[in-house]
mmCIF file of N, CA, C and O in Angstrom:
data_model
loop_
_atom_site.group_PDB
_atom_site.id
_atom_site.type_symbol
_atom_site.label_atom_id
_atom_site.label_comp_id
_atom_site.label_asym_id
_atom_site.label_seq_id
_atom_site.Cartn_x
_atom_site.Cartn_y
_atom_site.Cartn_z
ATOM 1 N N MET Y 224 39.174 7.199 63.283
ATOM 2 C CA MET Y 224 37.514 7.028 62.902
ATOM 3 C C MET Y 224 36.459 8.345 62.844
ATOM 4 O O MET Y 224 36.113 8.496 63.518
ATOM 5 N N ASN Y 225 36.777 8.427 62.045
ATOM 6 C CA ASN Y 225 35.729 10.048 61.953
ATOM 7 C C ASN Y 225 34.285 9.785 60.913
ATOM 8 O O ASN Y 225 33.659 9.599 61.160
ATOM 9 N N LYS Y 226 34.457 9.058 60.112
ATOM 10 C CA LYS Y 226 33.242 8.136 59.291
ATOM 11 C C LYS Y 226 33.009 6.860 60.225
ATOM 12 O O LYS Y 226 33.514 5.541 60.898
ATOM 13 N N ILE Y 227 31.655 6.580 60.070
ATOM 14 C CA ILE Y 227 31.349 5.659 60.182
ATOM 15 C C ILE Y 227 30.944 4.237 58.985
ATOM 16 O O ILE Y 227 31.134 4.049 57.682
ATOM 17 N N THR Y 228 32.721 3.882 59.317
ATOM 18 C CA THR Y 228 32.703 2.381 58.387
ATOM 19 C C THR Y 228 32.363 1.273 59.183
ATOM 20 O O THR Y 228 32.399 0.080 57.263
ATOM 21 N N PHE Y 229 31.089 0.591 59.616
ATOM 22 C CA PHE Y 229 30.742 -0.680 59.940
ATOM 23 C C PHE Y 229 29.116 -0.372 59.114
ATOM 24 O O PHE Y 229 28.326 0.095 59.682
ATOM 25 N N LEU Y 230 28.913 -1.140 58.607
ATOM 26 C CA LEU Y 230 27.178 -1.542 58.619
ATOM 27 C C LEU Y 230 26.811 -2.489 59.405
ATOM 28 O O LEU Y 230 27.410 -3.572 59.089
ATOM 29 N N CYS Y 231 25.335 -2.956 59.878
ATOM 30 C CA CYS Y 231 25.323 -3.165 61.281
ATOM 31 C C CYS Y 231 23.472 -3.489 60.409
ATOM 32 O O CYS Y 231 22.617 -3.427 61.146
ATOM 33 N N PRO Y 232 22.972 -4.415 58.990
ATOM 34 C CA PRO Y 232 21.950 -4.852 58.670
ATOM 35 C C PRO Y 232 21.422 -4.710 59.267
ATOM 36 O O PRO Y 232 20.112 -5.039 59.635
ATOM 37 N N LEU Y 233 21.545 -6.091 60.508
ATOM 38 C CA LEU Y 233 20.495 -7.216 60.977
ATOM 39 C C LEU Y 233 21.267 -7.260 62.415
ATOM 40 O O LEU Y 233 22.152 -6.911 62.283
ATOM 41 N N VAL Y 234 19.705 -7.429 63.096
ATOM 42 C CA VAL Y 234 20.529 -6.662 64.732
ATOM 43 C C VAL Y 234 20.748 -7.877 64.634
ATOM 44 O O VAL Y 234 22.224 -7.893 65.649
ATOM 45 N N PHE Y 235 21.384 -9.273 64.485
ATOM 46 C CA PHE Y 235 21.520 -10.032 65.412
ATOM 47 C C PHE Y 235 23.417 -9.990 64.442
ATOM 48 O O PHE Y 235 24.256 -10.516 64.770
ATOM 49 N N VAL Y 236 23.726 -8.637 63.355
ATOM 50 C CA VAL Y 236 25.220 -9.068 63.504
ATOM 51 C C VAL Y 236 25.552 -7.766 64.041
ATOM 52 O O VAL Y 236 26.863 -7.438 64.245
ATOM 53 N N LEU Y 237 24.235 -7.963 65.462
ATOM 54 C CA LEU Y 237 25.783 -6.145 66.159
ATOM 55 C C LEU Y 237 26.581 -6.892 66.799
ATOM 56 O O LEU Y 237 27.654 -5.251 67.251
ATOM 57 N N ALA Y 238 26.607 -8.265 67.717
ATOM 58 C CA ALA Y 238 27.917 -8.460 66.970
ATOM 59 C C ALA Y 238 29.092 -9.108 66.934
ATOM 60 O O ALA Y 238 30.537 -8.882 67.411
ATOM 61 N N GLY Y 239 28.978 -8.985 66.314
ATOM 62 C CA GLY Y 239 30.163 -9.431 64.566
ATOM 63 C C GLY Y 239 30.052 -8.248 63.658
ATOM 64 O O GLY Y 239 29.042 -9.163 62.171
ATOM 65 N N CYS Y 240 30.139 -6.548 63.325
ATOM 66 C CA CYS Y 240 29.710 -6.283 62.710
ATOM 67 C C CYS Y 240 30.848 -5.973 61.528
ATOM 68 O O CYS Y 240 32.202 -6.352 61.652
ATOM 69 N N VAL Y 241 29.921 -6.683 60.601
ATOM 70 C CA VAL Y 241 31.468 -5.814 58.882
ATOM 71 C C VAL Y 241 31.024 -5.119 58.159
ATOM 72 O O VAL Y 241 29.542 -4.246 58.087
ATOM 73 N N GLN Y 242 32.520 -4.811 57.654
ATOM 74 C CA GLN Y 242 31.541 -4.020 56.360
ATOM 75 C C GLN Y 242 30.344 -4.026 55.316
ATOM 76 O O GLN Y 242 29.794 -5.335 54.643
ATOM 77 N N PRO Y 243 30.160 -2.669 54.359
ATOM 78 C CA PRO Y 243 29.216 -2.736 53.975
ATOM 79 C C PRO Y 243 30.250 -4.054 52.535
ATOM 80 O O PRO Y 243 30.630 -3.775 52.489
ATOM 81 N N PRO Y 244 28.990 -3.987 51.831
ATOM 82 C CA PRO Y 244 28.464 -5.106 50.429
ATOM 83 C C PRO Y 244 30.077 -4.650 49.524
ATOM 84 O O PRO Y 244 29.566 -3.791 49.489
ATOM 85 N N ALA Y 245 30.313 -4.318 49.043
ATOM 86 C CA ALA Y 245 31.546 -4.038 48.198
ATOM 87 C C ALA Y 245 31.392 -3.716 46.882
ATOM 88 O O ALA Y 245 31.745 -3.371 45.945
ATOM 89 N N SER Y 246 30.122 -5.084 46.429
ATOM 90 C CA SER Y 246 30.372 -5.168 45.600
ATOM 91 C C SER Y 246 28.547 -5.796 44.742
ATOM 92 O O SER Y 246 28.195 -6.026 46.713
ATOM 93 N N PRO Y 247 27.516 -5.707 44.522
ATOM 94 C CA PRO Y 247 25.956 -6.723 44.502
ATOM 95 C C PRO Y 247 26.339 -7.780 44.661
ATOM 96 O O PRO Y 247 26.076 -8.559 45.295
ATOM 97 N N ALA Y 248 27.658 -8.689 43.838
ATOM 98 C CA ALA Y 248 27.846 -9.206 43.715
ATOM 99 C C ALA Y 248 27.949 -10.098 45.437
ATOM 100 O O ALA Y 248 27.396 -11.292 45.869
ATOM 101 N N GLU Y 249 28.968 -9.260 46.149
ATOM 102 C CA GLU Y 249 29.435 -9.942 47.242
ATOM 103 C C GLU Y 249 27.971 -9.026 48.090
ATOM 104 O O GLU Y 249 27.389 -10.566 49.405
ATOM 105 N N LYS Y 250 27.014 -8.871 48.021
ATOM 106 C CA LYS Y 250 25.828 -8.763 48.329
ATOM 107 C C LYS Y 250 25.365 -9.128 48.109
ATOM 108 O O LYS Y 250 23.982 -10.577 48.945
ATOM 109 N N ALA Y 251 24.645 -10.374 47.931
ATOM 110 C CA ALA Y 251 24.323 -11.995 46.850
ATOM 111 C C ALA Y 251 24.386 -12.549 47.330
ATOM 112 O O ALA Y 251 23.495 -13.927 48.190
ATOM 113 N N ALA Y 252 26.687 -12.918 47.063
ATOM 114 C CA ALA Y 252 26.658 -14.007 48.517
ATOM 115 C C ALA Y 252 25.683 -13.965 50.042
ATOM 116 O O ALA Y 252 26.299 -15.114 50.274
ATOM 117 N N ARG Y 253 26.090 -12.999 50.287
ATOM 118 C CA ARG Y 253 25.590 -12.851 51.586
ATOM 119 C C ARG Y 253 24.006 -13.231 51.870
ATOM 120 O O ARG Y 253 24.013 -13.554 52.879
ATOM 121 N N GLN Y 254 23.435 -12.501 51.089
ATOM 122 C CA GLN Y 254 22.438 -13.667 50.523
ATOM 123 C C GLN Y 254 22.079 -14.883 50.860
ATOM 124 O O GLN Y 254 21.278 -15.487 51.552
ATOM 125 N N TRP Y 255 23.094 -15.879 49.889
ATOM 126 C CA TRP Y 255 22.693 -16.910 50.304
ATOM 127 C C TRP Y 255 23.133 -17.837 51.208
ATOM 128 O O TRP Y 255 22.638 -18.792 51.466
ATOM 129 N N ALA Y 256 24.827 -16.798 52.007
ATOM 130 C CA ALA Y 256 25.081 -17.429 52.443
ATOM 131 C C ALA Y 256 23.619 -17.943 54.188
ATOM 132 O O ALA Y 256 23.685 -18.756 54.621
ATOM 133 N N GLY Y 257 22.819 -16.516 53.868
ATOM 134 C CA GLY Y 257 22.160 -16.304 55.462
ATOM 135 C C GLY Y 257 20.355 -17.199 55.011
ATOM 136 O O GLY Y 257 20.257 -17.409 55.997
ATOM 137 N N ALA Y 258 20.254 -17.526 54.272
ATOM 138 C CA ALA Y 258 19.918 -18.280 53.452
ATOM 139 C C ALA Y 258 20.160 -20.028 54.228
ATOM 140 O O ALA Y 258 19.295 -21.063 54.138
ATOM 141 N N GLU Y 259 20.934 -20.084 53.109
ATOM 142 C CA GLU Y 259 22.109 -21.399 53.932
ATOM 143 C C GLU Y 259 21.708 -21.761 55.316
ATOM 144 O O GLU Y 259 21.560 -22.223 55.808
ATOM 145 N N LEU Y 260 22.112 -20.426 55.791
ATOM 146 C CA LEU Y 260 22.489 -21.177 57.755
ATOM 147 C C LEU Y 260 20.385 -20.595 58.127
ATOM 148 O O LEU Y 260 20.745 -21.829 58.602
ATOM 149 N N ALA Y 261 19.059 -19.850 57.686
ATOM 150 C CA ALA Y 261 18.097 -20.053 58.116
ATOM 151 C C ALA Y 261 17.419 -21.880 57.844
ATOM 152 O O ALA Y 261 17.090 -22.477 58.444
ATOM 153 N N ALA Y 262 17.969 -21.952 56.305
ATOM 154 C CA ALA Y 262 17.330 -22.838 55.986
ATOM 155 C C ALA Y 262 17.750 -24.742 56.558
ATOM 156 O O ALA Y 262 17.273 -25.957 56.982
ATOM 157 N N THR Y 263 19.260 -24.476 57.314
ATOM 158 C CA THR Y 263 19.813 -25.752 58.222
ATOM 159 C C THR Y 263 19.479 -25.154 60.114
ATOM 160 O O THR Y 263 20.192 -26.673 60.069
ATOM 161 N N LYS Y 264 19.271 -24.128 60.101
ATOM 162 C CA LYS Y 264 19.311 -23.715 61.809
ATOM 163 C C LYS Y 264 18.108 -23.723 62.122
ATOM 164 O O LYS Y 264 18.089 -23.930 63.265
ATOM 165 N N CYS Y 265 18.197 -22.822 61.062
ATOM 166 C CA CYS Y 265 16.273 -22.212 61.240
ATOM 167 C C CYS Y 265 14.544 -22.938 60.995
ATOM 168 O O CYS Y 265 14.078 -22.502 61.779
ATOM 169 N N ALA Y 266 14.619 -24.064 61.141
ATOM 170 C CA ALA Y 266 14.189 -24.768 60.302
ATOM 171 C C ALA Y 266 12.796 -24.625 61.119
ATOM 172 O O ALA Y 266 11.606 -24.590 60.942
ATOM 173 N N GLY Y 267 13.120 -25.006 63.074
ATOM 174 C CA GLY Y 267 12.144 -25.546 63.971
ATOM 175 C C GLY Y 267 11.778 -24.047 64.330
ATOM 176 O O GLY Y 267 10.305 -23.781 64.587
ATOM 177 N N TYR Y 268 11.992 -23.154 63.363
ATOM 178 C CA TYR Y 268 11.489 -21.110 64.024
ATOM 179 C C TYR Y 268 10.561 -20.724 62.636
ATOM 180 O O TYR Y 268 10.030 -19.982 62.957
ATOM 181 N N ILE Y 269 11.226 -21.208 61.457
ATOM 182 C CA ILE Y 269 11.152 -20.602 60.388
ATOM 183 C C ILE Y 269 9.267 -21.378 59.742
ATOM 184 O O ILE Y 269 8.421 -21.300 58.673
ATOM 185 N N GLY Y 270 8.763 -22.598 60.462
ATOM 186 C CA GLY Y 270 7.501 -23.389 60.067
ATOM 187 C C GLY Y 270 8.006 -25.495 59.359
ATOM 188 O O GLY Y 270 7.693 -25.294 58.858
ATOM 189 N N GLY Y 271 9.257 -25.260 59.491
ATOM 190 C CA GLY Y 271 9.659 -26.520 59.693
ATOM 191 C C GLY Y 271 10.216 -26.744 58.537
ATOM 192 O O GLY Y 271 10.585 -26.146 57.503
ATOM 193 N N PHE Y 272 10.013 -28.452 57.602
ATOM 194 C CA PHE Y 272 10.472 -29.300 56.857
ATOM 195 C C PHE Y 272 10.091 -28.461 55.365
ATOM 196 O O PHE Y 272 11.336 -27.591 54.977
ATOM 197 N N SER Y 273 8.441 -27.629 55.273
ATOM 198 C CA SER Y 273 7.893 -27.082 54.160
ATOM 199 C C SER Y 273 8.853 -25.903 54.128
ATOM 200 O O SER Y 273 9.648 -25.387 52.816
ATOM 201 N N ALA Y 274 9.237 -25.061 54.597
ATOM 202 C CA ALA Y 274 9.718 -24.165 55.260
ATOM 203 C C ALA Y 274 11.183 -24.164 55.039
ATOM 204 O O ALA Y 274 11.240 -23.208 54.075
ATOM 205 N N ALA Y 275 11.935 -24.760 55.769
ATOM 206 C CA ALA Y 275 12.885 -25.212 55.386
ATOM 207 C C ALA Y 275 13.365 -25.898 53.689
ATOM 208 O O ALA Y 275 15.359 -24.583 53.508
ATOM 209 N N LYS Y 276 13.163 -26.474 53.332
ATOM 210 C CA LYS Y 276 12.440 -26.407 51.171
ATOM 211 C C LYS Y 276 13.246 -24.976 50.707
ATOM 212 O O LYS Y 276 14.201 -25.259 49.682
ATOM 213 N N ASP Y 277 11.969 -24.620 51.282
ATOM 214 C CA ASP Y 277 12.286 -23.331 50.781
ATOM 215 C C ASP Y 277 12.398 -22.698 50.513
ATOM 216 O O ASP Y 277 13.444 -21.683 49.907
ATOM 217 N N MET Y 278 13.471 -22.214 51.427
ATOM 218 C CA MET Y 278 15.092 -21.305 52.329
ATOM 219 C C MET Y 278 16.143 -21.968 51.047
ATOM 220 O O MET Y 278 17.137 -21.223 50.500
ATOM 221 N N ARG Y 279 16.088 -23.225 51.534
ATOM 222 C CA ARG Y 279 17.186 -23.956 50.431
ATOM 223 C C ARG Y 279 17.132 -23.586 49.058
ATOM 224 O O ARG Y 279 17.967 -23.109 48.517
ATOM 225 N N ASN Y 280 15.419 -23.638 48.834
ATOM 226 C CA ASN Y 280 15.269 -23.351 46.737
ATOM 227 C C ASN Y 280 15.951 -21.465 46.953
ATOM 228 O O ASN Y 280 16.508 -21.697 46.354
ATOM 229 N N GLU Y 281 15.648 -20.762 47.428
ATOM 230 C CA GLU Y 281 16.427 -19.343 47.380
ATOM 231 C C GLU Y 281 17.459 -19.428 47.953
ATOM 232 O O GLU Y 281 17.913 -18.367 47.207
ATOM 233 N N ALA Y 282 17.766 -19.817 48.510
ATOM 234 C CA ALA Y 282 19.580 -19.683 48.421
ATOM 235 C C ALA Y 282 20.385 -20.562 48.228
ATOM 236 O O ALA Y 282 20.798 -19.568 46.719
ATOM 237 N N LYS Y 283 19.194 -20.935 46.422
ATOM 238 C CA LYS Y 283 20.317 -21.631 45.180
ATOM 239 C C LYS Y 283 20.032 -20.873 44.211
ATOM 240 O O LYS Y 283 21.066 -20.102 43.859
ATOM 241 N N LYS Y 284 18.224 -19.453 44.564
ATOM 242 C CA LYS Y 284 18.455 -18.518 43.927
ATOM 243 C C LYS Y 284 19.954 -17.646 44.343
ATOM 244 O O LYS Y 284 19.906 -16.989 43.053
ATOM 245 N N ASP Y 285 19.860 -17.812 44.744
ATOM 246 C CA ASP Y 285 21.466 -16.316 45.346
ATOM 247 C C ASP Y 285 22.462 -17.031 44.952
ATOM 248 O O ASP Y 285 22.423 -16.163 44.572
ATOM 249 N N LEU Y 286 22.948 -17.536 45.148
ATOM 250 C CA LEU Y 286 24.190 -18.793 44.634
ATOM 251 C C LEU Y 286 24.012 -18.489 43.747
ATOM 252 O O LEU Y 286 25.190 -17.893 42.464
ATOM 253 N N VAL Y 287 22.738 -19.111 42.375
ATOM 254 C CA VAL Y 287 23.040 -17.865 40.996
ATOM 255 C C VAL Y 287 23.234 -16.940 41.032
ATOM 256 O O VAL Y 287 24.035 -16.363 39.807
ATOM 257 N N GLU Y 288 22.951 -16.018 41.463
ATOM 258 C CA GLU Y 288 22.682 -15.443 41.612
ATOM 259 C C GLU Y 288 23.788 -14.031 41.474
ATOM 260 O O GLU Y 288 24.783 -12.736 40.970
ATOM 261 N N ALA Y 289 24.540 -14.760 42.870
ATOM 262 C CA ALA Y 289 25.609 -13.966 43.198
ATOM 263 C C ALA Y 289 26.810 -14.647 42.133
ATOM 264 O O ALA Y 289 27.733 -14.058 41.400
ATOM 265 N N ARG Y 290 27.092 -15.522 41.402
ATOM 266 C CA ARG Y 290 27.684 -16.738 40.496
ATOM 267 C C ARG Y 290 27.469 -15.507 39.674
ATOM 268 O O ARG Y 290 28.779 -15.571 38.857
ATOM 269 N N GLU Y 291 26.463 -14.764 38.679
ATOM 270 C CA GLU Y 291 26.030 -13.695 37.762
ATOM 271 C C GLU Y 291 26.246 -12.906 38.293
ATOM 272 O O GLU Y 291 27.028 -12.449 37.020
ATOM 273 N N LEU Y 292 27.065 -12.269 39.208
ATOM 274 C CA LEU Y 292 27.234 -11.126 39.323
ATOM 275 C C LEU Y 292 28.710 -11.045 39.954
ATOM 276 O O LEU Y 292 29.640 -10.031 39.699
ATOM 277 N N GLY Y 293 29.060 -12.516 39.407
ATOM 278 C CA GLY Y 293 31.109 -13.180 39.675
ATOM 279 C C GLY Y 293 31.259 -12.684 40.642
ATOM 280 O O GLY Y 293 32.581 -12.695 40.785
ATOM 281 N N ALA Y 294 30.610 -13.803 41.375
ATOM 282 C CA ALA Y 294 31.348 -14.073 42.680
ATOM 283 C C ALA Y 294 31.879 -15.261 43.226
ATOM 284 O O ALA Y 294 31.338 -16.374 42.375
ATOM 285 N N THR Y 295 33.093 -15.248 43.233
ATOM 286 C CA THR Y 295 34.307 -16.320 43.112
ATOM 287 C C THR Y 295 34.012 -16.892 43.940
ATOM 288 O O THR Y 295 33.268 -16.772 45.879
ATOM 289 N N ASP Y 296 34.614 -18.352 44.220
ATOM 290 C CA ASP Y 296 34.444 -19.232 46.482
ATOM 291 C C ASP Y 296 35.851 -18.415 46.567
ATOM 292 O O ASP Y 296 34.308 -18.687 48.204
ATOM 293 N N GLU Y 297 36.032 -17.984 46.731
ATOM 294 C CA GLU Y 297 36.869 -16.809 47.486
ATOM 295 C C GLU Y 297 35.619 -15.918 48.390
ATOM 296 O O GLU Y 297 35.467 -16.359 49.556
ATOM 297 N N LEU Y 298 35.247 -15.630 47.089
ATOM 298 C CA LEU Y 298 34.127 -13.779 47.755
ATOM 299 C C LEU Y 298 33.232 -14.888 48.382
ATOM 300 O O LEU Y 298 32.321 -15.401 49.784
ATOM 301 N N LEU Y 299 32.533 -16.290 48.230
ATOM 302 C CA LEU Y 299 31.229 -17.057 48.886
ATOM 303 C C LEU Y 299 31.856 -17.553 50.417
ATOM 304 O O LEU Y 299 30.694 -17.577 51.298
ATOM 305 N N VAL Y 300 33.035 -18.053 49.851
ATOM 306 C CA VAL Y 300 33.124 -18.562 51.780
ATOM 307 C C VAL Y 300 33.690 -17.423 53.006
ATOM 308 O O VAL Y 300 33.324 -17.822 53.859
ATOM 309 N N LYS Y 301 33.888 -15.966 51.680
ATOM 310 C CA LYS Y 301 34.069 -15.168 53.395
ATOM 311 C C LYS Y 301 32.684 -14.767 53.747
ATOM 312 O O LYS Y 301 32.686 -14.748 54.513
ATOM 313 N N ALA Y 302 31.802 -14.460 52.800
ATOM 314 C CA ALA Y 302 29.923 -14.173 52.929
ATOM 315 C C ALA Y 302 29.471 -15.102 54.235
ATOM 316 O O ALA Y 302 29.445 -14.847 54.656
ATOM 317 N N LYS Y 303 29.938 -16.929 53.960
ATOM 318 C CA LYS Y 303 29.341 -17.917 55.075
ATOM 319 C C LYS Y 303 30.345 -17.806 55.754
ATOM 320 O O LYS Y 303 29.704 -17.823 56.786
ATOM 321 N N THR Y 304 31.404 -17.168 55.362
ATOM 322 C CA THR Y 304 32.071 -17.505 57.334
ATOM 323 C C THR Y 304 32.476 -15.918 57.900
ATOM 324 O O THR Y 304 31.486 -15.973 59.327
ATOM 325 N N ASP Y 305 31.800 -15.191 57.596
ATOM 326 C CA ASP Y 305 30.727 -13.854 57.815
ATOM 327 C C ASP Y 305 29.461 -13.851 58.984
ATOM 328 O O ASP Y 305 29.613 -12.971 60.002
ATOM 329 N N VAL Y 306 28.108 -14.261 58.309
ATOM 330 C CA VAL Y 306 27.331 -15.048 58.114
ATOM 331 C C VAL Y 306 27.547 -15.100 59.754
ATOM 332 O O VAL Y 306 26.225 -14.783 60.177
ATOM 333 N N ASN Y 307 27.479 -16.982 59.525
ATOM 334 C CA ASN Y 307 28.022 -17.834 60.605
ATOM 335 C C ASN Y 307 28.593 -17.721 61.830
ATOM 336 O O ASN Y 307 27.970 -17.166 62.868
ATOM 337 N N SER Y 308 29.949 -16.834 61.298
ATOM 338 C CA SER Y 308 30.009 -16.349 63.343
ATOM 339 C C SER Y 308 29.067 -15.797 63.835
ATOM 340 O O SER Y 308 29.140 -14.487 64.863
ATOM 341 N N ALA Y 309 28.274 -14.695 63.143
ATOM 342 C CA ALA Y 309 27.304 -14.054 63.568
ATOM 343 C C ALA Y 309 26.788 -13.925 64.066
ATOM 344 O O ALA Y 309 25.882 -13.331 65.375
ATOM 345 N N ALA Y 310 26.463 -15.000 63.320
ATOM 346 C CA ALA Y 310 24.659 -15.505 63.254
ATOM 347 C C ALA Y 310 25.443 -16.716 65.117
ATOM 348 O O ALA Y 310 24.374 -16.714 65.945
ATOM 349 N N THR Y 311 26.531 -16.408 64.965
ATOM 350 C CA THR Y 311 27.190 -16.945 66.136
ATOM 351 C C THR Y 311 27.318 -16.301 67.363
ATOM 352 O O THR Y 311 26.385 -16.652 68.998
ATOM 353 N N THR Y 312 27.632 -15.076 67.212
ATOM 354 C CA THR Y 312 27.275 -13.827 68.172
ATOM 355 C C THR Y 312 26.298 -14.119 68.404
ATOM 356 O O THR Y 312 26.350 -13.757 69.710
ATOM 357 N N SER Y 313 25.389 -14.206 67.468
ATOM 358 C CA SER Y 313 24.270 -13.124 68.006
ATOM 359 C C SER Y 313 23.298 -14.875 68.940
ATOM 360 O O SER Y 313 22.308 -14.635 69.434
ATOM 361 N N GLU Y 314 23.647 -16.077 69.240
ATOM 362 C CA GLU Y 314 22.651 -16.822 69.462
ATOM 363 C C GLU Y 314 23.634 -16.977 71.065
ATOM 364 O O GLU Y 314 21.857 -17.005 71.700
ATOM 365 N N ILE Y 315 24.922 -16.809 70.880
ATOM 366 C CA ILE Y 315 24.800 -15.631 71.753
ATOM 367 C C ILE Y 315 24.310 -16.042 72.960
ATOM 368 O O ILE Y 315 23.892 -15.465 74.129
ATOM 369 N N LEU Y 316 24.390 -14.267 72.357
ATOM 370 C CA LEU Y 316 23.828 -12.973 73.020
ATOM 371 C C LEU Y 316 22.324 -13.228 73.494
ATOM 372 O O LEU Y 316 21.782 -12.514 73.695
ATOM 373 N N ILE Y 317 21.806 -13.533 72.278
ATOM 374 C CA ILE Y 317 19.913 -13.046 71.570
ATOM 375 C C ILE Y 317 19.012 -14.507 71.701
ATOM 376 O O ILE Y 317 17.551 -14.874 71.298
ATOM 377 N N GLY Y 318 20.257 -15.642 71.559
ATOM 378 C CA GLY Y 318 19.167 -17.093 71.140
ATOM 379 C C GLY Y 318 19.171 -17.254 69.876
ATOM 380 O O GLY Y 318 18.648 -16.322 69.677
ATOM 381 N N LEU Y 319 18.709 -18.871 70.366
ATOM 382 C CA LEU Y 319 18.474 -19.410 68.695
ATOM 383 C C LEU Y 319 17.583 -18.048 67.960
ATOM 384 O O LEU Y 319 17.236 -18.584 66.975
ATOM 385 N N ARG Y 320 15.792 -18.021 68.875
ATOM 386 C CA ARG Y 320 14.954 -18.724 69.153
ATOM 387 C C ARG Y 320 15.174 -17.238 67.609
ATOM 388 O O ARG Y 320 14.464 -16.164 66.407
ATOM 389 N N GLU Y 321 15.610 -15.848 68.237
ATOM 390 C CA GLU Y 321 15.279 -14.772 68.389
ATOM 391 C C GLU Y 321 16.336 -13.827 67.506
ATOM 392 O O GLU Y 321 16.536 -13.095 66.182
ATOM 393 N N THR Y 322 17.142 -15.085 67.080
ATOM 394 C CA THR Y 322 18.454 -14.522 66.413
ATOM 395 C C THR Y 322 17.586 -15.021 64.196
ATOM 396 O O THR Y 322 18.424 -14.612 63.423
ATOM 397 N N CYS Y 323 17.019 -16.570 64.266
ATOM 398 C CA CYS Y 323 16.262 -16.755 63.244
ATOM 399 C C CYS Y 323 16.004 -16.068 63.057
ATOM 400 O O CYS Y 323 15.152 -16.114 61.687
ATOM 401 N N ASN Y 324 14.902 -15.711 64.280
ATOM 402 C CA ASN Y 324 13.948 -14.164 63.825
ATOM 403 C C ASN Y 324 14.323 -13.370 62.975
ATOM 404 O O ASN Y 324 13.661 -13.055 61.766
ATOM 405 N N GLN Y 325 15.529 -12.721 63.662
ATOM 406 C CA GLN Y 325 15.919 -11.187 62.341
ATOM 407 C C GLN Y 325 16.428 -11.798 61.084
ATOM 408 O O GLN Y 325 16.423 -11.637 60.182
ATOM 409 N N LEU Y 326 17.011 -13.351 61.348
ATOM 410 C CA LEU Y 326 17.619 -13.347 60.573
ATOM 411 C C LEU Y 326 17.038 -13.569 58.828
ATOM 412 O O LEU Y 326 16.961 -13.487 57.589
ATOM 413 N N VAL Y 327 16.179 -14.390 59.400
ATOM 414 C CA VAL Y 327 14.413 -14.253 58.630
ATOM 415 C C VAL Y 327 13.685 -13.433 57.408
ATOM 416 O O VAL Y 327 13.499 -13.382 56.789
ATOM 417 N N SER Y 328 14.068 -12.385 58.923
ATOM 418 C CA SER Y 328 13.386 -10.843 58.678
ATOM 419 C C SER Y 328 13.922 -10.046 57.828
ATOM 420 O O SER Y 328 13.254 -8.961 57.164
ATOM 421 N N GLN Y 329 15.027 -10.657 57.790
ATOM 422 C CA GLN Y 329 15.871 -9.314 57.248
ATOM 423 C C GLN Y 329 16.063 -9.868 55.642
ATOM 424 O O GLN Y 329 16.395 -9.589 54.975
ATOM 425 N N LEU Y 330 16.669 -11.661 55.605
ATOM 426 C CA LEU Y 330 16.330 -11.856 54.186
ATOM 427 C C LEU Y 330 15.225 -11.710 53.669
ATOM 428 O O LEU Y 330 15.395 -11.249 52.044
ATOM 429 N N ALA Y 331 14.225 -11.763 53.590
ATOM 430 C CA ALA Y 331 12.378 -11.245 52.881
ATOM 431 C C ALA Y 331 12.469 -10.122 52.747
ATOM 432 O O ALA Y 331 12.410 -9.750 52.207
ATOM 433 N N TYR Y 332 13.159 -8.873 53.833
ATOM 434 C CA TYR Y 332 13.617 -7.684 52.746
ATOM 435 C C TYR Y 332 13.604 -7.215 52.655
ATOM 436 O O TYR Y 332 13.859 -6.899 51.785
ATOM 437 N N HIS Y 333 15.291 -8.505 51.966
ATOM 438 C CA HIS Y 333 16.575 -7.306 51.328
ATOM 439 C C HIS Y 333 16.278 -8.608 50.190
ATOM 440 O O HIS Y 333 17.075 -8.781 49.129
ATOM 441 N N SER Y 334 15.457 -9.580 50.326
ATOM 442 C CA SER Y 334 15.070 -10.919 48.764
ATOM 443 C C SER Y 334 15.478 -10.164 47.854
ATOM 444 O O SER Y 334 14.506 -8.680 47.092
ATOM 445 N N SER Y 335 15.916 -9.864 46.885
ATOM 446 C CA SER Y 335 15.362 -9.648 45.147
ATOM 447 C C SER Y 335 14.022 -9.929 44.722
ATOM 448 O O SER Y 335 13.498 -10.881 45.175
#
């Protein structure tokens, strides 16, 4: 390929690059999936219980946005699978703490 067709916006995605979102709905779906993952797996690294609740609330807002932009159930499943796969690979390579740090930093940077 002459062009770079893969986007690795998160450091933790380096091990599992995915194509850039094809639509605003897909981008919002990935935000939702990332926030869900951070809320469920990274609480100890993002400030504990209250921070995890805040992240869960952010995920709920992202889900509403994704749905409003046209995200289907299939798109949400794909977004969750992509984010979880990349995070799992990252965790193996750089550990859970750094994976969570990168995930939360990128979520904050790209939040609407």
